[in-house]
């Protein structure tokens, strides 16, 4: 059974930092591209950051320079370091693992972790 379990969310003041972790089980994480999505109330889910199997990273413009995605293949874990947090970063953050097998998607999602940025 495949599971992606996020942790590290919580309440933080503006300007603060949080590190999210996503531990994968039931899959070999290193063969998947990993990513973090977020969804704020009343808004569409958006891709915040992604990291390829080879380590190439991409970020949505609103978090560039503030967030860093990384992966530890030995631990089957992906991280999202979030600095200089803003109230608009408040959302449920979801971890994903994705690959394509013979042209078909092989994707998995975590259950989400709440991040609230507020004074």
Coordinates of N, CA and C in Angstrom, one line a residue:
X1 N 0.8 -1.2 0.0 CA 0.0 0.0 0.0 C 0.9 1.2 0.0
X2 N 0.6 2.1 -0.9 CA 1.4 3.4 -1.0 C 0.8 4.4 -0.1
X3 N 1.7 5.0 0.6 CA 1.3 6.1 1.5 C 2.3 7.3 1.4
X4 N 1.8 8.5 1.4 CA 2.6 9.7 1.5 C 2.1 10.4 2.7
X5 N 3.0 10.6 3.7 CA 2.5 11.2 5.0 C 3.3 12.5 5.2
X6 N 2.5 13.6 5.2 CA 3.1 14.9 5.4 C 3.1 15.2 6.9
X7 N 4.1 16.0 7.3 CA 4.2 16.5 8.7 C 4.9 17.9 8.6
X8 N 4.8 18.6 9.8 CA 5.5 19.8 9.9 C 4.7 21.1 9.7
X9 N 3.4 20.9 9.4 CA 2.5 22.1 9.3 C 2.2 22.7 10.7
X10 N 1.6 23.8 10.7 CA 1.2 24.5 11.9 C 1.0 25.9 11.7
X11 N 0.9 26.6 12.9 CA 0.7 28.1 12.9 C 2.0 28.8 13.1
X12 N 2.3 29.8 12.3 CA 3.5 30.6 12.3 C 3.2 32.0 12.1
X13 N 4.0 32.9 12.6 CA 3.8 34.3 12.4 C 4.4 34.7 11.1
X14 N 3.9 35.8 10.5 CA 4.5 36.3 9.3 C 6.0 36.6 9.4
X15 N 6.7 36.2 8.4 CA 8.2 36.3 8.5 C 8.8 35.0 9.1
X16 N 8.0 34.1 9.6 CA 8.6 32.9 10.2 C 8.9 31.8 9.2
X17 N 9.3 30.7 9.7 CA 9.7 29.6 8.9 C 9.1 28.3 9.3
X18 N 8.9 27.4 8.4 CA 8.4 26.0 8.7 C 9.1 25.1 7.7
X19 N 9.3 23.9 8.1 CA 9.8 22.8 7.2 C 8.7 21.7 7.1
X20 N 8.2 21.4 6.0 CA 7.3 20.3 5.8 C 8.1 19.1 5.3
X21 N 7.7 17.9 5.8 CA 8.3 16.7 5.4 C 7.2 15.8 4.8
X22 N 7.6 14.9 3.9 CA 6.7 14.0 3.3 C 7.4 12.6 3.2
X23 N 7.0 11.7 4.0 CA 7.6 10.4 4.0 C 6.8 9.4 3.1
X24 N 7.5 8.8 2.1 CA 6.8 7.9 1.2 C 7.1 6.4 1.7
X25 N 6.0 5.6 1.6 CA 6.2 4.2 1.8 C 5.4 3.5 0.7
X26 N 5.9 2.3 0.4 CA 5.2 1.5 -0.6 C 5.6 1.8 -2.0
X27 N 6.5 2.7 -2.1 CA 7.0 3.1 -3.5 C 8.5 3.3 -3.3
X28 N 9.2 3.2 -4.4 CA 10.6 3.6 -4.4 C 10.7 5.1 -4.8
X29 N 10.8 5.9 -3.8 CA 10.7 7.4 -4.1 C 11.6 7.9 -5.1
X30 N 12.8 7.4 -5.2 CA 13.8 8.0 -6.2 C 13.4 7.9 -7.6
X31 N 12.4 7.0 -8.0 CA 12.0 6.9 -9.4 C 10.8 7.8 -9.7
X32 N 10.4 8.6 -8.7 CA 9.3 9.5 -8.9 C 9.7 10.9 -8.8
X33 N 9.1 11.8 -9.6 CA 9.2 13.2 -9.4 C 8.3 13.5 -8.2
X34 N 8.7 14.4 -7.4 CA 8.0 14.7 -6.1 C 7.6 16.2 -6.2
X35 N 6.5 16.5 -5.5 CA 6.1 17.9 -5.5 C 5.2 18.2 -4.3
X36 N 5.1 19.5 -4.2 CA 4.2 20.1 -3.1 C 3.2 21.0 -3.8
X37 N 1.9 20.7 -3.6 CA 0.8 21.5 -4.0 C 0.2 22.2 -2.7
X38 N -0.5 23.3 -3.0 CA -1.3 23.9 -1.9 C -2.6 24.3 -2.4
X39 N -3.6 24.4 -1.4 CA -4.9 24.8 -1.7 C -5.4 25.7 -0.6
X40 N -5.7 26.9 -0.9 CA -6.2 27.9 0.1 C -7.8 27.9 0.0
X41 N -8.5 28.2 1.0 CA -9.9 28.3 0.9 C -10.4 29.1 -0.2
X42 N -11.3 28.6 -1.0 CA -11.9 29.3 -2.1 C -11.0 29.4 -3.3
X43 N -9.8 28.8 -3.3 CA -8.9 28.9 -4.4 C -8.6 27.5 -5.0
X44 N -8.1 27.6 -6.2 CA -7.7 26.3 -6.9 C -6.4 25.8 -6.3
X45 N -6.2 24.5 -6.4 CA -5.0 23.9 -6.0 C -3.9 24.3 -6.9
X46 N -2.7 24.7 -6.4 CA -1.6 25.1 -7.3 C -0.4 24.3 -6.9
X47 N 0.5 24.1 -7.9 CA 1.8 23.5 -7.7 C 2.7 24.5 -7.2
X48 N 3.3 24.3 -6.0 CA 4.2 25.2 -5.3 C 5.6 24.9 -5.7
X49 N 6.0 23.7 -5.7 CA 7.4 23.3 -6.0 C 7.4 21.9 -6.4
X50 N 8.4 21.6 -7.3 CA 8.6 20.2 -7.7 C 10.1 19.9 -7.8
X51 N 10.4 18.6 -7.7 CA 11.8 18.2 -7.8 C 11.8 16.9 -8.6
X52 N 12.6 16.9 -9.7 CA 12.6 15.7 -10.6 C 13.5 14.6 -9.9
X53 N 13.5 13.4 -10.6 CA 14.3 12.3 -10.2 C 15.8 12.7 -10.1
X54 N 16.1 13.6 -11.0 CA 17.5 14.0 -11.1 C 17.9 15.2 -10.2
X55 N 16.8 15.7 -9.5 CA 17.1 16.8 -8.6 C 16.8 18.2 -9.2
X56 N 16.3 18.3 -10.4 CA 15.9 19.6 -10.9 C 14.7 20.1 -10.2
X57 N 14.8 21.4 -9.8 CA 13.7 22.0 -9.0 C 13.0 23.1 -9.8
X58 N 11.7 23.3 -9.5 CA 10.9 24.3 -10.1 C 10.0 24.9 -9.0
X59 N 9.7 26.2 -9.1 CA 8.9 26.8 -8.1 C 7.9 27.8 -8.8
X60 N 6.7 27.9 -8.2 CA 5.8 29.0 -8.6 C 6.4 30.3 -8.3
X61 N 6.2 31.3 -9.1 CA 6.8 32.6 -8.9 C 6.6 33.2 -7.5
X62 N 5.5 33.0 -6.9 CA 5.2 33.6 -5.6 C 6.0 33.1 -4.5
X63 N 6.7 32.0 -4.6 CA 7.5 31.4 -3.5 C 9.0 31.4 -3.9
X64 N 9.4 31.8 -5.1 CA 10.8 31.8 -5.5 C 11.6 32.6 -4.5
X65 N 12.7 32.1 -4.1 CA 13.6 32.8 -3.2 C 13.2 32.6 -1.7
X66 N 12.1 32.1 -1.5 CA 11.6 31.9 -0.1 C 11.5 30.4 0.3
X67 N 11.1 29.6 -0.7 CA 10.9 28.1 -0.4 C 12.0 27.3 -1.1
X68 N 12.3 26.2 -0.5 CA 13.3 25.3 -1.1 C 12.8 23.9 -1.0
X69 N 12.7 23.2 -2.1 CA 12.3 21.8 -2.1 C 13.6 20.9 -2.2
X70 N 13.6 19.8 -1.5 CA 14.7 18.9 -1.5 C 14.2 17.5 -1.3
X71 N 15.1 16.5 -1.6 CA 14.7 15.1 -1.4 C 15.9 14.4 -0.8
X72 N 15.5 13.4 0.0 CA 16.5 12.4 0.5 C 16.1 11.0 0.1
X73 N 16.7 10.6 -1.0 CA 16.2 9.3 -1.5 C 16.5 8.1 -0.6
X74 N 17.5 8.2 0.2 CA 17.8 7.2 1.2 C 16.7 7.0 2.2
X75 N 16.0 8.1 2.5 CA 14.9 8.1 3.5 C 13.6 8.1 2.8
X76 N 13.5 8.1 1.5 CA 12.2 8.2 0.8 C 11.4 9.4 1.2
X77 N 12.1 10.5 1.4 CA 11.4 11.7 2.0 C 11.7 12.9 1.1
X78 N 10.7 13.8 1.0 CA 10.9 15.1 0.4 C 10.5 16.2 1.4
X79 N 11.2 17.3 1.2 CA 11.0 18.4 2.2 C 10.7 19.7 1.5
X80 N 10.0 20.5 2.2 CA 9.8 21.9 1.7 C 10.1 22.9 2.8
X81 N 11.3 23.5 2.7 CA 11.7 24.5 3.6 C 11.0 25.9 3.2
X82 N 10.3 26.4 4.1 CA 9.5 27.7 3.8 C 10.0 28.8 4.7
X83 N 10.6 29.8 4.2 CA 11.1 30.9 4.9 C 10.3 32.2 4.5
X84 N 10.4 33.2 5.4 CA 9.7 34.5 5.1 C 8.3 34.3 4.8
X85 N 7.6 33.5 5.6 CA 6.2 33.2 5.3 C 5.3 34.4 5.3
X86 N 4.3 34.4 4.5 CA 3.4 35.5 4.4 C 1.9 34.9 4.6
X87 N 1.0 35.8 5.0 CA -0.3 35.3 5.2 C -0.9 34.6 4.0
X88 N -0.5 35.0 2.8 CA -1.1 34.4 1.6 C -0.5 33.0 1.3
X89 N 0.5 32.6 2.2 CA 0.9 31.2 2.1 C 0.0 30.2 2.8
X90 N -0.9 30.8 3.6 CA -1.8 29.9 4.3 C -2.6 29.0 3.4
X91 N -2.6 27.7 3.7 CA -3.2 26.8 2.8 C -3.0 25.4 3.4
X92 N -3.7 24.4 2.8 CA -3.4 23.0 3.0 C -2.3 22.6 2.0
X93 N -1.2 22.0 2.5 CA -0.1 21.6 1.6 C -0.2 20.1 1.4
X94 N -0.1 19.7 0.1 CA -0.1 18.3 -0.2 C 1.1 17.9 -0.9
X95 N 1.6 16.7 -0.5 CA 2.8 16.1 -1.2 C 2.3 15.2 -2.3
X96 N 3.0 15.1 -3.4 CA 2.7 14.2 -4.5 C 3.9 13.5 -4.9
X97 N 3.7 12.3 -5.5 CA 4.7 11.5 -6.2 C 4.1 11.2 -7.5
X98 N 4.9 11.4 -8.6 CA 4.3 11.2 -9.9 C 5.4 10.6 -10.9
X99 N 4.9 9.7 -11.7 CA 5.7 9.2 -12.8 C 4.8 8.8 -13.9
X100 N 5.3 8.5 -15.1 CA 4.5 8.0 -16.2 C 5.0 6.6 -16.5
X101 N 4.1 5.6 -16.6 CA 4.5 4.3 -16.9 C 3.8 3.9 -18.2
X102 N 4.5 3.6 -19.3 CA 3.9 3.3 -20.6 C 2.8 4.3 -20.9
X103 N 3.1 5.6 -20.7 CA 2.2 6.6 -21.1 C 1.1 6.9 -20.1
X104 N 1.0 6.1 -19.1 CA -0.1 6.2 -18.1 C 0.4 6.8 -16.8
X105 N -0.4 7.7 -16.2 CA 0.1 8.4 -15.0 C 0.1 7.4 -13.8
X106 N 1.1 7.5 -13.0 CA 1.2 6.7 -11.7 C 1.5 7.7 -10.6
X107 N 0.4 8.3 -10.1 CA 0.5 9.4 -9.2 C -0.1 9.0 -7.8
X108 N 0.5 9.7 -6.8 CA 0.0 9.5 -5.4 C 0.0 10.8 -4.7
X109 N -0.9 10.9 -3.8 CA -1.1 12.2 -3.0 C -1.1 11.9 -1.5
X110 N -0.6 12.8 -0.7 CA -0.7 12.7 0.7 C -2.1 13.3 1.2
X111 N -2.3 13.2 2.5 CA -3.6 13.7 3.0 C -3.6 15.2 3.3
X112 N -2.4 15.8 3.2 CA -2.4 17.3 3.4 C -2.0 17.7 4.8
X113 N -1.4 18.8 4.9 CA -1.0 19.4 6.2 C -1.3 20.9 6.2
X114 N -1.9 21.4 7.2 CA -2.4 22.8 7.3 C -1.2 23.7 7.7
X115 N -1.0 24.7 6.9 CA -0.1 25.8 7.2 C -0.9 27.1 7.4
X116 N -0.7 27.7 8.5 CA -1.4 28.9 8.8 C -0.4 30.0 9.2
X117 N -0.4 31.1 8.4 CA 0.5 32.2 8.7 C -0.3 33.4 9.2
X118 N -0.2 33.7 10.4 CA -1.0 34.7 11.0 C -0.4 35.3 12.3
X119 N -0.6 36.5 12.5 CA -0.1 37.1 13.8 C -1.2 37.1 14.9

